[in-house]
PDB file of C-alpha atoms in Angstrom:
ATOM      1  CA  UNK A  23       0.003   0.203  -0.234  1.00  0.00           C
ATOM      2  CA  UNK A  24       0.850   3.058  -0.789  1.00  0.00           C
ATOM      3  CA  UNK A  25       2.079   5.384   2.670  1.00  0.00           C
ATOM      4  CA  UNK A  26       0.390   8.491   1.181  1.00  0.00           C
ATOM      5  CA  UNK A  27      -3.069   6.554   0.764  1.00  0.00           C
ATOM      6  CA  UNK A  28      -4.871   6.560   3.902  1.00  0.00           C
ATOM      7  CA  UNK A  29      -8.150   4.183   4.174  1.00  0.00           C
ATOM      8  CA  UNK A  30     -11.000   6.002   5.605  1.00  0.00           C
ATOM      9  CA  UNK A  31     -14.226   4.165   5.352  1.00  0.00           C
ATOM     10  CA  UNK A  32     -15.620   1.081   3.765  1.00  0.00           C
ATOM     11  CA  UNK A  33     -19.285   1.187   2.911  1.00  0.00           C
ATOM     12  CA  UNK A  34     -21.898  -1.470   1.274  1.00  0.00           C
ATOM     13  CA  UNK A  35     -24.416  -0.109  -0.970  1.00  0.00           C
ATOM     14  CA  UNK A  36     -27.312  -1.851  -3.126  1.00  0.00           C
ATOM     15  CA  UNK A  37     -27.975  -1.209  -6.849  1.00  0.00           C
ATOM     16  CA  UNK A  38     -31.770  -1.698  -7.317  1.00  0.00           C
ATOM     17  CA  UNK A  39     -32.502  -3.491 -10.571  1.00  0.00           C
ATOM     18  CA  UNK A  40     -35.973  -4.157 -12.491  1.00  0.00           C
ATOM     19  CA  UNK A  41     -38.029  -7.111 -11.085  1.00  0.00           C
ATOM     20  CA  UNK A  42     -37.347  -6.229  -7.708  1.00  0.00           C
ATOM     21  CA  UNK A  43     -33.791  -7.706  -8.259  1.00  0.00           C
ATOM     22  CA  UNK A  44     -30.776  -5.732  -6.583  1.00  0.00           C
ATOM     23  CA  UNK A  45     -26.865  -5.881  -6.540  1.00  0.00           C
ATOM     24  CA  UNK A  46     -24.739  -5.252  -3.248  1.00  0.00           C
ATOM     25  CA  UNK A  47     -22.022  -3.065  -4.316  1.00  0.00           C
ATOM     26  CA  UNK A  48     -18.794  -2.381  -2.065  1.00  0.00           C
ATOM     27  CA  UNK A  49     -17.102   0.703  -1.934  1.00  0.00           C
ATOM     28  CA  UNK A  50     -13.541   2.071  -0.475  1.00  0.00           C
ATOM     29  CA  UNK A  51     -12.967   5.753   0.557  1.00  0.00           C
ATOM     30  CA  UNK A  52      -9.263   6.854   0.892  1.00  0.00           C
ATOM     31  CA  UNK A  53      -7.638   9.855   1.376  1.00  0.00           C
ATOM     32  CA  UNK A  54      -4.502  10.346  -0.998  1.00  0.00           C
ATOM     33  CA  UNK A  55      -2.945  13.373  -2.943  1.00  0.00           C
ATOM     34  CA  UNK A  56      -4.949  16.068  -0.789  1.00  0.00           C
ATOM     35  CA  UNK A  57      -8.106  14.427  -2.139  1.00  0.00           C
ATOM     36  CA  UNK A  58     -10.827  11.859  -1.075  1.00  0.00           C
ATOM     37  CA  UNK A  59     -11.413   8.974  -3.606  1.00  0.00           C
ATOM     38  CA  UNK A  60     -14.224   6.480  -3.473  1.00  0.00           C
ATOM     39  CA  UNK A  61     -13.885   3.398  -5.372  1.00  0.00           C
ATOM     40  CA  UNK A  62     -16.741   0.841  -6.510  1.00  0.00           C
ATOM     41  CA  UNK A  63     -14.611  -2.256  -5.976  1.00  0.00           C
ATOM     42  CA  UNK A  64     -17.203  -4.407  -7.895  1.00  0.00           C
ATOM     43  CA  UNK A  65     -16.750  -2.615 -10.851  1.00  0.00           C
ATOM     44  CA  UNK A  66     -13.338  -1.190 -10.440  1.00  0.00           C
ATOM     45  CA  UNK A  67     -14.346   2.433 -11.112  1.00  0.00           C
ATOM     46  CA  UNK A  68     -13.395   5.504  -8.834  1.00  0.00           C
ATOM     47  CA  UNK A  69     -14.254   8.960  -8.205  1.00  0.00           C
ATOM     48  CA  UNK A  70     -12.588  11.794  -6.380  1.00  0.00           C
ATOM     49  CA  UNK A  71     -13.425  15.221  -4.703  1.00  0.00           C
ATOM     50  CA  UNK A  72     -12.754  17.614  -2.119  1.00  0.00           C
ATOM     51  CA  UNK A  73     -15.089  15.839   0.577  1.00  0.00           C
ATOM     52  CA  UNK A  74     -16.492  12.545   1.043  1.00  0.00           C
ATOM     53  CA  UNK A  75     -20.143  13.762   0.506  1.00  0.00           C
ATOM     54  CA  UNK A  76     -19.035  15.144  -3.195  1.00  0.00           C
ATOM     55  CA  UNK A  77     -17.237  11.676  -3.918  1.00  0.00           C
ATOM     56  CA  UNK A  78     -20.617   9.667  -2.702  1.00  0.00           C
ATOM     57  CA  UNK A  79     -22.183  11.988  -5.166  1.00  0.00           C
ATOM     58  CA  UNK A  80     -19.787  11.497  -8.053  1.00  0.00           C
ATOM     59  CA  UNK A  81     -19.642   7.950  -7.765  1.00  0.00           C
ATOM     60  CA  UNK A  82     -23.189   7.449  -8.403  1.00  0.00           C
ATOM     61  CA  UNK A  83     -22.840   9.342 -11.791  1.00  0.00           C
ATOM     62  CA  UNK A  84     -19.774   7.268 -12.763  1.00  0.00           C
ATOM     63  CA  UNK A  85     -21.766   4.209 -12.133  1.00  0.00           C
ATOM     64  CA  UNK A  86     -24.373   5.492 -14.318  1.00  0.00           C
ATOM     65  CA  UNK A  87     -21.954   6.174 -17.026  1.00  0.00           C
ATOM     66  CA  UNK A  88     -20.250   2.770 -16.388  1.00  0.00           C
ATOM     67  CA  UNK A  89     -23.513   0.811 -17.218  1.00  0.00           C
ATOM     68  CA  UNK A  90     -24.496   3.010 -20.078  1.00  0.00           C
ATOM     69  CA  UNK A  91     -21.144   2.399 -21.481  1.00  0.00           C
ATOM     70  CA  UNK A  92     -20.826  -1.334 -20.842  1.00  0.00           C
ATOM     71  CA  UNK A  93     -20.956  -3.325 -24.231  1.00  0.00           C
ATOM     72  CA  UNK A  94     -23.968  -5.896 -24.490  1.00  0.00           C
ATOM     73  CA  UNK A  95     -22.734  -9.435 -23.678  1.00  0.00           C
ATOM     74  CA  UNK A  96     -19.821  -8.180 -21.499  1.00  0.00           C
ATOM     75  CA  UNK A  97     -19.632  -9.245 -17.852  1.00  0.00           C
ATOM     76  CA  UNK A  98     -20.929  -6.699 -15.564  1.00  0.00           C
ATOM     77  CA  UNK A  99     -18.355  -6.867 -12.668  1.00  0.00           C
ATOM     78  CA  UNK A 100     -14.551  -5.623 -12.974  1.00  0.00           C
ATOM     79  CA  UNK A 101     -13.255  -6.103  -9.594  1.00  0.00           C
ATOM     80  CA  UNK A 102     -10.692  -3.571  -8.071  1.00  0.00           C
ATOM     81  CA  UNK A 103      -7.247  -4.863  -7.414  1.00  0.00           C
ATOM     82  CA  UNK A 104      -6.617  -7.119  -4.312  1.00  0.00           C
ATOM     83  CA  UNK A 105      -4.775  -4.207  -2.263  1.00  0.00           C
ATOM     84  CA  UNK A 106      -8.324  -2.351  -2.228  1.00  0.00           C
ATOM     85  CA  UNK A 107     -10.417  -5.162  -1.245  1.00  0.00           C
ATOM     86  CA  UNK A 108      -7.662  -5.728   1.775  1.00  0.00           C
ATOM     87  CA  UNK A 109      -7.926  -2.487   2.895  1.00  0.00           C
ATOM     88  CA  UNK A 110     -12.047  -2.622   2.327  1.00  0.00           C
ATOM     89  CA  UNK A 111     -12.070  -6.039   4.628  1.00  0.00           C
ATOM     90  CA  UNK A 112      -9.651  -4.481   7.091  1.00  0.00           C
ATOM     91  CA  UNK A 113     -11.757  -1.690   7.953  1.00  0.00           C
ATOM     92  CA  UNK A 114     -14.986  -3.380   7.872  1.00  0.00           C
ATOM     93  CA  UNK A 115     -13.323  -5.743  10.463  1.00  0.00           C
ATOM     94  CA  UNK A 116     -11.840  -2.836  12.608  1.00  0.00           C
ATOM     95  CA  UNK A 117     -15.388  -1.146  12.736  1.00  0.00           C
ATOM     96  CA  UNK A 118     -17.263  -4.452  13.307  1.00  0.00           C
ATOM     97  CA  UNK A 119     -14.840  -4.933  16.385  1.00  0.00           C
ATOM     98  CA  UNK A 120     -14.223  -1.442  17.691  1.00  0.00           C
ATOM     99  CA  UNK A 121     -16.294  -1.625  20.811  1.00  0.00           C
ATOM    100  CA  UNK A 122     -14.688  -5.259  21.356  1.00  0.00           C
ATOM    101  CA  UNK A 123     -10.887  -4.142  21.456  1.00  0.00           C
ATOM    102  CA  UNK A 124     -10.852  -3.774  25.299  1.00  0.00           C
ATOM    103  CA  UNK A 125     -11.539  -6.134  28.077  1.00  0.00           C
ATOM    104  CA  UNK A 126     -12.030  -5.440  31.905  1.00  0.00           C
ATOM    105  CA  UNK A 127     -10.146  -7.093  34.538  1.00  0.00           C
ATOM    106  CA  UNK A 128     -13.111  -9.063  35.708  1.00  0.00           C
ATOM    107  CA  UNK A 129     -13.980 -10.335  32.247  1.00  0.00           C
ATOM    108  CA  UNK A 130     -10.082 -11.391  31.867  1.00  0.00           C
ATOM    109  CA  UNK A 131     -10.360 -13.107  35.199  1.00  0.00           C
ATOM    110  CA  UNK A 132     -13.480 -14.954  34.102  1.00  0.00           C
ATOM    111  CA  UNK A 133     -11.585 -16.114  31.021  1.00  0.00           C
ATOM    112  CA  UNK A 134      -8.684 -17.415  32.620  1.00  0.00           C
ATOM    113  CA  UNK A 135     -10.868 -19.173  35.120  1.00  0.00           C
ATOM    114  CA  UNK A 136     -12.832 -20.817  32.155  1.00  0.00           C
ATOM    115  CA  UNK A 137      -9.782 -22.077  30.458  1.00  0.00           C
ATOM    116  CA  UNK A 138      -7.919 -23.533  33.365  1.00  0.00           C
ATOM    117  CA  UNK A 139     -11.177 -25.469  34.762  1.00  0.00           C
ATOM    118  CA  UNK A 140     -12.154 -26.782  31.249  1.00  0.00           C
ATOM    119  CA  UNK A 141      -8.401 -26.998  29.730  1.00  0.00           C
ATOM    120  CA  UNK A 142      -9.663 -26.390  26.271  1.00  0.00           C
ATOM    121  CA  UNK A 143     -10.976 -24.068  23.857  1.00  0.00           C
ATOM    122  CA  UNK A 144     -14.307 -25.027  21.741  1.00  0.00           C
ATOM    123  CA  UNK A 145     -14.121 -23.895  18.325  1.00  0.00           C
ATOM    124  CA  UNK A 146     -16.875 -24.060  16.063  1.00  0.00           C
ATOM    125  CA  UNK A 147     -17.787 -22.456  12.733  1.00  0.00           C
ATOM    126  CA  UNK A 148     -19.474 -18.903  12.779  1.00  0.00           C
TER     127      UNK A 148
END
C-alpha cells in the first residue's frame, strides 16, 4: 500500500434493478494526494472530490456512465485490485470489533478461570 494513501471508510450499498432484484456493491473511501477517493470495488471504477460527500455523489454518476457504456454481452463486474479489497475488509473488521477491543479485569479473570477449569477451547463454525 502506498504510504500516502489512507483508508477512511468501507461502505456497502445496493443497486436496485428491475423485477425487485438488486446488486450489493462495495465501496472504499481513501484520502490521497490532498483529495478523497471513492472506489466501487465491484465495478473497478472510482471518483474523487474535495469532500467525502462530493465523492459519494460523483460515484453515483460514474456508476451510471459505467453501466451506460457497458457493451452488451460483457460481464458486469470488473473487480478492483486485491490491495483495495484488503483495505476494505480491514476497515470492516475494525469497525465491527471497535467496541470489543478492550477487556475489563473481571472479564479477563472469568476467561482465564474458564480456560483453567476446562483445559480447552471449543471451536465451531461461525
